[in-house]
CSV table of C-alpha atoms and ligand atoms in Angstrom, one decimal:
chain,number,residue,atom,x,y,z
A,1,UNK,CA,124.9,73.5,83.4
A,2,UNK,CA,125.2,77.2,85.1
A,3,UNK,CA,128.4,78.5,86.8
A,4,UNK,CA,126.6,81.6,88.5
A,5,UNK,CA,123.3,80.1,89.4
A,6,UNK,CA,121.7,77.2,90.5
A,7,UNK,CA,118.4,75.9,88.9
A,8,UNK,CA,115.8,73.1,90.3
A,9,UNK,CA,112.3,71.9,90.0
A,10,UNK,CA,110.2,70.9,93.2
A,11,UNK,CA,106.7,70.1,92.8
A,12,UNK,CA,105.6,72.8,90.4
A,13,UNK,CA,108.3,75.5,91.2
A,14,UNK,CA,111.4,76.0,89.5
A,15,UNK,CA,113.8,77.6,92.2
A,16,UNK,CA,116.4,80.1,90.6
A,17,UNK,CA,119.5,80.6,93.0
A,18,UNK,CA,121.6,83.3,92.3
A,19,UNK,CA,124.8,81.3,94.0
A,20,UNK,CA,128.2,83.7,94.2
A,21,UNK,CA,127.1,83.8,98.1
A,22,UNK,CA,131.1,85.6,99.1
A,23,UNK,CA,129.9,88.6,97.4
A,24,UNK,CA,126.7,88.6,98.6
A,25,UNK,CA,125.4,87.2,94.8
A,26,UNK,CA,126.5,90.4,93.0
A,27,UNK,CA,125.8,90.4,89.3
A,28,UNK,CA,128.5,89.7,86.4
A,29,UNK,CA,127.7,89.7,82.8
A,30,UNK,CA,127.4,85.6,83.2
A,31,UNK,CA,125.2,86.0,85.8
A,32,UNK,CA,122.7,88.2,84.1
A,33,UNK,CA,122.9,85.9,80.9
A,34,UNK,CA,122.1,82.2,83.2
A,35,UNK,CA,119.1,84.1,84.8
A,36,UNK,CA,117.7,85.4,81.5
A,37,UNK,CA,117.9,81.6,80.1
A,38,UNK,CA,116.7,79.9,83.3
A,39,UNK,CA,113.3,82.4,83.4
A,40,UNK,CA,113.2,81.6,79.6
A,41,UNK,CA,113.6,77.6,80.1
A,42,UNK,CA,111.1,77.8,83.3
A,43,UNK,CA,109.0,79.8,81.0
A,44,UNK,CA,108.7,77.3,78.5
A,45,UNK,CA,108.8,74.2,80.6
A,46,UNK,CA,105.0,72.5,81.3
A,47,UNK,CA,106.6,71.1,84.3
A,48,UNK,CA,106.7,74.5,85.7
A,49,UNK,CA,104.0,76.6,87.1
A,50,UNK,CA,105.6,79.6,89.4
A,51,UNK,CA,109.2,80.5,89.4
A,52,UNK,CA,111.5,81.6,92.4
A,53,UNK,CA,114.7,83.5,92.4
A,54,UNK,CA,116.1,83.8,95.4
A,55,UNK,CA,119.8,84.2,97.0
A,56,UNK,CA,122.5,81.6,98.5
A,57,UNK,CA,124.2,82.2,101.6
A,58,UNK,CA,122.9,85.3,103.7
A,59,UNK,CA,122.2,87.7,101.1
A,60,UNK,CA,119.4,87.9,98.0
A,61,UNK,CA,121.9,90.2,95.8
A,62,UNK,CA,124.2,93.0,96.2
A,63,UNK,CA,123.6,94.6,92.9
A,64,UNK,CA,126.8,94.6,90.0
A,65,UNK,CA,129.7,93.2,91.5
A,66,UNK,CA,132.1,96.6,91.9
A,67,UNK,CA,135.0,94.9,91.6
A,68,UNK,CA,134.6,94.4,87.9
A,69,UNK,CA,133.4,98.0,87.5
A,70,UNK,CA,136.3,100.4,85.6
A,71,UNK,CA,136.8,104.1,84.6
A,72,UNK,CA,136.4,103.1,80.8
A,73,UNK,CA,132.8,101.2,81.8
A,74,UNK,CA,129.6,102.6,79.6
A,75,UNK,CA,127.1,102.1,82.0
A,76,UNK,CA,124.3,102.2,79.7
A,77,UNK,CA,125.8,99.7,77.1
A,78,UNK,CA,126.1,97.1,80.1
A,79,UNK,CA,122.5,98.2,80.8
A,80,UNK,CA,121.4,97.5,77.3
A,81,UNK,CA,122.9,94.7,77.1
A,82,UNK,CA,122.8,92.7,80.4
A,83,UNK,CA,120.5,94.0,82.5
A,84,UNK,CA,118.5,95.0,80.2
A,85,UNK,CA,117.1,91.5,78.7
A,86,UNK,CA,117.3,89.9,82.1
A,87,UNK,CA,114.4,92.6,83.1
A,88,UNK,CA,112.9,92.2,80.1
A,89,UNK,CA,112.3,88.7,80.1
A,90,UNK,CA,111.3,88.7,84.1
A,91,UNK,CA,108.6,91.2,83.1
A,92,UNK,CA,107.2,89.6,79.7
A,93,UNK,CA,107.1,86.1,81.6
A,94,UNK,CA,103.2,85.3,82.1
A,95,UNK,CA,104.1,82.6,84.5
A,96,UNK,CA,103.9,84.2,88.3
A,97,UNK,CA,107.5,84.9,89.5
A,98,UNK,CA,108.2,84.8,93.1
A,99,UNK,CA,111.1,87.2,94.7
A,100,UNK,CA,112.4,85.1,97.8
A,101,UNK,CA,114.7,87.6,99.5
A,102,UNK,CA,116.5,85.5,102.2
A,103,UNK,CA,118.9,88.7,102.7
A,104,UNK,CA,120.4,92.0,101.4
A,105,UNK,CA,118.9,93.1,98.0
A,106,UNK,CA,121.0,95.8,97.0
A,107,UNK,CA,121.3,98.1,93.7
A,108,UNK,CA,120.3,96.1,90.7
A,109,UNK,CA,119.6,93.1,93.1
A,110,UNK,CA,116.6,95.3,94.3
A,111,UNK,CA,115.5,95.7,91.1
A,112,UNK,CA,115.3,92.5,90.6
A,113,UNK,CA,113.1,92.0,93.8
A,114,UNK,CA,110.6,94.8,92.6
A,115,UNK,CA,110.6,93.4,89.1
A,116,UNK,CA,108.9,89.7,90.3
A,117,UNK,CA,105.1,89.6,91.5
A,118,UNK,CA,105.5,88.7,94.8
A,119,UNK,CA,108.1,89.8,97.2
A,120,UNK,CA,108.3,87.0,100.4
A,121,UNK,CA,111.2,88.5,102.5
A,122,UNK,CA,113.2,86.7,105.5
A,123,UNK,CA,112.8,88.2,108.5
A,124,UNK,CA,116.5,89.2,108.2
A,125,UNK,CA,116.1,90.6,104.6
A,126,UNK,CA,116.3,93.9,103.9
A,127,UNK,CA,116.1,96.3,100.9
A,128,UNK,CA,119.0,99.3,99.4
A,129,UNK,CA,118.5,101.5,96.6
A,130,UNK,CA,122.7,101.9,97.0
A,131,UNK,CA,123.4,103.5,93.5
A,132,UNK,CA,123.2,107.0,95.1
A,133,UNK,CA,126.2,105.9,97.1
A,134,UNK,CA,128.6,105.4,94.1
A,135,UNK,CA,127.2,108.6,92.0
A,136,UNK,CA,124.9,106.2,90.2
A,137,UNK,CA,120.9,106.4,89.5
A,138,UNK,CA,118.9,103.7,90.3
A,139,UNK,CA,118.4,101.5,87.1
A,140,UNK,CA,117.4,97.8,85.6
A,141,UNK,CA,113.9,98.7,85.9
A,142,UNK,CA,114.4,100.5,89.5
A,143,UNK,CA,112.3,103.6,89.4
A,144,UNK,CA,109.5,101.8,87.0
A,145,UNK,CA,108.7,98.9,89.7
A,146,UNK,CA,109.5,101.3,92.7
A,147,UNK,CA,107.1,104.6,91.3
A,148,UNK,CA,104.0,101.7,90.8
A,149,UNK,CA,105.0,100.2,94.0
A,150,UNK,CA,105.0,102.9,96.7
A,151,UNK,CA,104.5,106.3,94.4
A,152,UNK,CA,106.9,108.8,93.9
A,153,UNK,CA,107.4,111.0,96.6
A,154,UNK,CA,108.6,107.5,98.7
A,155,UNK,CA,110.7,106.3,95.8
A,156,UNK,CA,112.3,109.7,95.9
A,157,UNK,CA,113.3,109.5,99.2
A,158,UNK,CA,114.3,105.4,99.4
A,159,UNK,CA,116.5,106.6,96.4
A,160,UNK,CA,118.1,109.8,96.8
A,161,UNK,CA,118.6,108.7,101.1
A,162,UNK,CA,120.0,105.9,100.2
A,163,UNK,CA,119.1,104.0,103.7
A,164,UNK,CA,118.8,100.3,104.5
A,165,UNK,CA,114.8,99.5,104.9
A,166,UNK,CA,114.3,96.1,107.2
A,167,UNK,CA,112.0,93.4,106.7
A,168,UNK,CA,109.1,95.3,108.9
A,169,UNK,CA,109.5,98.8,107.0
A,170,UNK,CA,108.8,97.3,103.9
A,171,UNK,CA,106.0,95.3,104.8
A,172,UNK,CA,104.5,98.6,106.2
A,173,UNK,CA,105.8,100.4,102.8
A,174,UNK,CA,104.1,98.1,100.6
A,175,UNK,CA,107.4,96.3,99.4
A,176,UNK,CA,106.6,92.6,100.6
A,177,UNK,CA,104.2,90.3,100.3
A,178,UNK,CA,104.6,88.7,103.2
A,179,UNK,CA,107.4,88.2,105.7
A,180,UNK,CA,108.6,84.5,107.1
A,181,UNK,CA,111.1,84.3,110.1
A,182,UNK,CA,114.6,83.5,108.6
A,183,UNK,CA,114.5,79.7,110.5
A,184,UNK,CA,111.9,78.4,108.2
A,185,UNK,CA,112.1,80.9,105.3
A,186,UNK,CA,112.8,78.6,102.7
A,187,UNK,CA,109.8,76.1,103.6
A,188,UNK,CA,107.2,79.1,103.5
A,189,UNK,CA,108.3,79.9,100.3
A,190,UNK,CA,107.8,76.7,99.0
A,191,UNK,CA,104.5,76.5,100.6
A,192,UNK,CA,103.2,79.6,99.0
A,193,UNK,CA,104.8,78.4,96.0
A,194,UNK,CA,102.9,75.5,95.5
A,195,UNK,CA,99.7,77.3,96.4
A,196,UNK,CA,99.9,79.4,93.1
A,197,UNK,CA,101.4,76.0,91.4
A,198,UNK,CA,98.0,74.9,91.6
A,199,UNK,CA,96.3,77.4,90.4
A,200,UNK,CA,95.0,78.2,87.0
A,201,UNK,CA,98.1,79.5,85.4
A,202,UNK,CA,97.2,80.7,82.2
A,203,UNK,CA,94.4,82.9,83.8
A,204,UNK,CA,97.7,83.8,86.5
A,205,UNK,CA,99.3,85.0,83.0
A,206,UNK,CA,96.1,86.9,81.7
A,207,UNK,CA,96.0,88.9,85.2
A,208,UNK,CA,99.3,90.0,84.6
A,209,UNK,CA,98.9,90.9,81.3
A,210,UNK,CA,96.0,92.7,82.1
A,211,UNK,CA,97.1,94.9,84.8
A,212,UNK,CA,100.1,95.9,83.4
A,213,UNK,CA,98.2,97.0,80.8
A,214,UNK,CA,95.7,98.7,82.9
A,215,UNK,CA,98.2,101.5,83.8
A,216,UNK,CA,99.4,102.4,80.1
A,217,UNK,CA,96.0,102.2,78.2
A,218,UNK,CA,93.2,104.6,77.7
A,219,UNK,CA,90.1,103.4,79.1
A,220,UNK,CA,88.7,102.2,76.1
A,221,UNK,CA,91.6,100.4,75.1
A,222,UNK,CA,92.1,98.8,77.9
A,223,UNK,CA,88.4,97.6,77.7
A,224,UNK,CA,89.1,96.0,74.5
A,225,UNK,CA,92.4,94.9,76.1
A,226,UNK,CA,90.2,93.2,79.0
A,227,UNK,CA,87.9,91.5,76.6
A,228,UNK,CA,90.9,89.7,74.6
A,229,UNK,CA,92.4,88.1,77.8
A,230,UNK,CA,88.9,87.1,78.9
A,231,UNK,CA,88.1,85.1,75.7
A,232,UNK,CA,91.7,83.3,75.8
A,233,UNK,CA,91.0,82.9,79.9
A,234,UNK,CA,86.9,81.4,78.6
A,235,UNK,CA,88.7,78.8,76.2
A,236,UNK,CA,91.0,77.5,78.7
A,237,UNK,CA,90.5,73.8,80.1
A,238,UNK,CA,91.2,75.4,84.0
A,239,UNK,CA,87.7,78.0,83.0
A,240,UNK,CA,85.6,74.8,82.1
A,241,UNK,CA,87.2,72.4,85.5
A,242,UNK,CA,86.6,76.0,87.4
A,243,UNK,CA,82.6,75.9,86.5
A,244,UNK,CA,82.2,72.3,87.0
A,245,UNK,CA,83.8,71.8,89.8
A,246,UNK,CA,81.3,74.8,91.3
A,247,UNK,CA,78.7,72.8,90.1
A,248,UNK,CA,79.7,69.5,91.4
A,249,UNK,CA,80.2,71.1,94.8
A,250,UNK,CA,84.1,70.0,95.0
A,251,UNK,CA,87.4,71.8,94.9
A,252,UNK,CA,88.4,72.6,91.2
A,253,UNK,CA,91.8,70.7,89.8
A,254,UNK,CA,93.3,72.5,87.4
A,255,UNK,CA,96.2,71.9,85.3
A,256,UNK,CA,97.6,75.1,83.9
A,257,UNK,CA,96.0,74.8,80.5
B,1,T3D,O1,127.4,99.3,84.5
B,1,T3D,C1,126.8,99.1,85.6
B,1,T3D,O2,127.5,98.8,86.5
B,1,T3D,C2,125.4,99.4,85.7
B,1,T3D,C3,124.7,98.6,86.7
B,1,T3D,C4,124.7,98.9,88.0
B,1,T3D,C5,123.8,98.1,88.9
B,1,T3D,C6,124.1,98.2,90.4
B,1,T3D,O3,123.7,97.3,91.1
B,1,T3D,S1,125.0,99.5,91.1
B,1,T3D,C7,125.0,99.1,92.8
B,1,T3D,C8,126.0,98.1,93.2
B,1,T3D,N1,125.9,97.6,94.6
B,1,T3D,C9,126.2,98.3,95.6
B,1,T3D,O4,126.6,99.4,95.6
B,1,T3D,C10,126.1,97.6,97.0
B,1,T3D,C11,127.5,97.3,97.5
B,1,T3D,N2,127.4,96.5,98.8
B,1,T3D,C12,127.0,97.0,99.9
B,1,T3D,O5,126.7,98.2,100.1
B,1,T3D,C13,127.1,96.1,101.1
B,1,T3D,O6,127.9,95.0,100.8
B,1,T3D,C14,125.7,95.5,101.5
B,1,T3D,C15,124.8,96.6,102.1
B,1,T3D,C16,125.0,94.9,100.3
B,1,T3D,C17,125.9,94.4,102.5
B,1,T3D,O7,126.6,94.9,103.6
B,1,T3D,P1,127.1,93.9,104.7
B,1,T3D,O8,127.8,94.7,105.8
B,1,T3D,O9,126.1,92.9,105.1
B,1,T3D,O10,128.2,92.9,103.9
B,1,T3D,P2,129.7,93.3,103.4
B,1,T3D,O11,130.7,93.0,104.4
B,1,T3D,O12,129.7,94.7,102.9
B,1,T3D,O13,129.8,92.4,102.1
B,1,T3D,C18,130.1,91.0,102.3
B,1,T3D,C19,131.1,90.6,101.2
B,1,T3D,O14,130.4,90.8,99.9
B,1,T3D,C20,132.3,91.5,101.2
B,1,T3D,O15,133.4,90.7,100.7
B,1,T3D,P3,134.5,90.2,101.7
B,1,T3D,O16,135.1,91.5,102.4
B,1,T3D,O17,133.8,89.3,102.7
B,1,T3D,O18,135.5,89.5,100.9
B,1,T3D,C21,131.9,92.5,100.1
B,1,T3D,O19,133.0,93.1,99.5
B,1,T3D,C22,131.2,91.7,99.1
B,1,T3D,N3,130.2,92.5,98.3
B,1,T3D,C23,129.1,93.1,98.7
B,1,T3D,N4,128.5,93.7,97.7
B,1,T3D,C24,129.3,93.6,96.7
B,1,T3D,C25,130.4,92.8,97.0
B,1,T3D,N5,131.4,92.5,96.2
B,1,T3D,C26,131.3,93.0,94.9
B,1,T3D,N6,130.2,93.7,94.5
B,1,T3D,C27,129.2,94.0,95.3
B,1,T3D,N7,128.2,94.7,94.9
């Protein structure tokens, strides 16, 4: 069904892998259009309860693929229409989106990491903001996710130096979640996959909502903001297993709904 990605279902997780592994996964236009429809479809599937994108071979993504870049290129036209809705529908999804960086994120393959909720990196993974090494500024999202991430003085510097920042660094820096050795990278994510598969995904959704909200709102917006989610969150089936499965003294089972 897709030439520049691969797309699966295990037990609750739908596992997006970006698959042109010679060049490291860079991004062409087809590329950006197959993950766009794959979060959409995961999105909308009741099969699916947490998403994964993550990288074949030995690198997550190297960013556009330079060797369809030309003199005559708009950049921001490719933006707009590329990169653009591939961010856009990573960031409106409500389901939780896991970035599994097995390798190199690099350029726009960065953003893409920073754009998910959770970053689990390989211990052989390793972040570049690169643009700054082809006259280019950091973009698909780059300086939103990175500015909330680690604050602006440290996205200054990751993106005007330019250098490679290794698994450990970006633990320390606040850029991953957690980080797996390499040898059994692929069964951790899974693992911690499933853990949020079970959860109760429409309050995962509501969370999200809310604290993106959080940072654009005035306090008393976001109050009333706050008060919306809850009542969608109180109505849910997961809310009313949640409270009787406190009462019953047993672990909750919730289904998503
Ligand atoms: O209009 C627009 O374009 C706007 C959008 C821009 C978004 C962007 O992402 S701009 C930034 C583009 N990305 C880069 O500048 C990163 C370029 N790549 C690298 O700096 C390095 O390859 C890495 C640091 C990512 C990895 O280095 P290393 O030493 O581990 O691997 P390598 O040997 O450089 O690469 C392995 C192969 O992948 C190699 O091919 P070969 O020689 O084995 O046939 C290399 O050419 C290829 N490759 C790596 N990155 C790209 C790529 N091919 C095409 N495009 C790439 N981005």
């Amino acid at each position: 069904m897709y030439e520049t990605i691969t797309y699966s279902i295990n037990n609750g997780a739908a596992w997006i892998t970006l698959n042109r592994p010679n060049t490291l996964n860079a991004f062409v236009s087809k590329m950006n259009q197959e993950i766009t429809h794959a979060i959409k479809t995961a999105s909308g599937s009741e099969e699916v309860r947490v998403i994964v994108l993550t990288g074949a071979g030995r690198g997550f993504c190297s960013g556009q693929d330079l060797s369809e870049v030309d003199e005559n290129m708009d950049h921001g036209e490719v933006l707009r229409r590329h990169y653009g809705p591939m961010m856009k529908q990573i960031y409106q999804c409500e389901k939780p989106i896991i970035a599994a960086v097995n390798g190199v994120a690099a350029g726009a393959g960065f953003s893409l990491a920073l754009a998910c909720d959770f970053r689990l990196i390989s211990d052989r993974a390793s972040f570049l903001n690169a643009f700054v090494h082809i006259g280019l500024i950091p973009d698909s999202g780059n300086s939103y996710f990175l500015t909330r991430l680690v604050g602006e003085a440290r996205a200054l510097e990751i993106s005007v130096l330019g250098e490679k920042i290794q698994a450990e660094q970006a633990l320390s820096l606040g850029l991953a979640t957690k980080v797996f050795p390499a040898d059994h990278f692929e069964a951790e994510v899974q693992q911690f996959a499933e853990r949020l598969a079970v959860m109760p995904t429409k309050a995962i959704g509501l969370i999200k909502r809310t604290i993106k909200a959080a940072g654009n709102l005035s306090f008393q917006d976001y109050l009333e903001e706050e008060a919306q989610g809850q009542r969608i969150a109180g109505l849910t089936k997961d809310h009313r297993e949640g409270v009787q499965a406190f009462i019953e003294k047993r672990k909750p089972v919730f289904v998503g709904k």
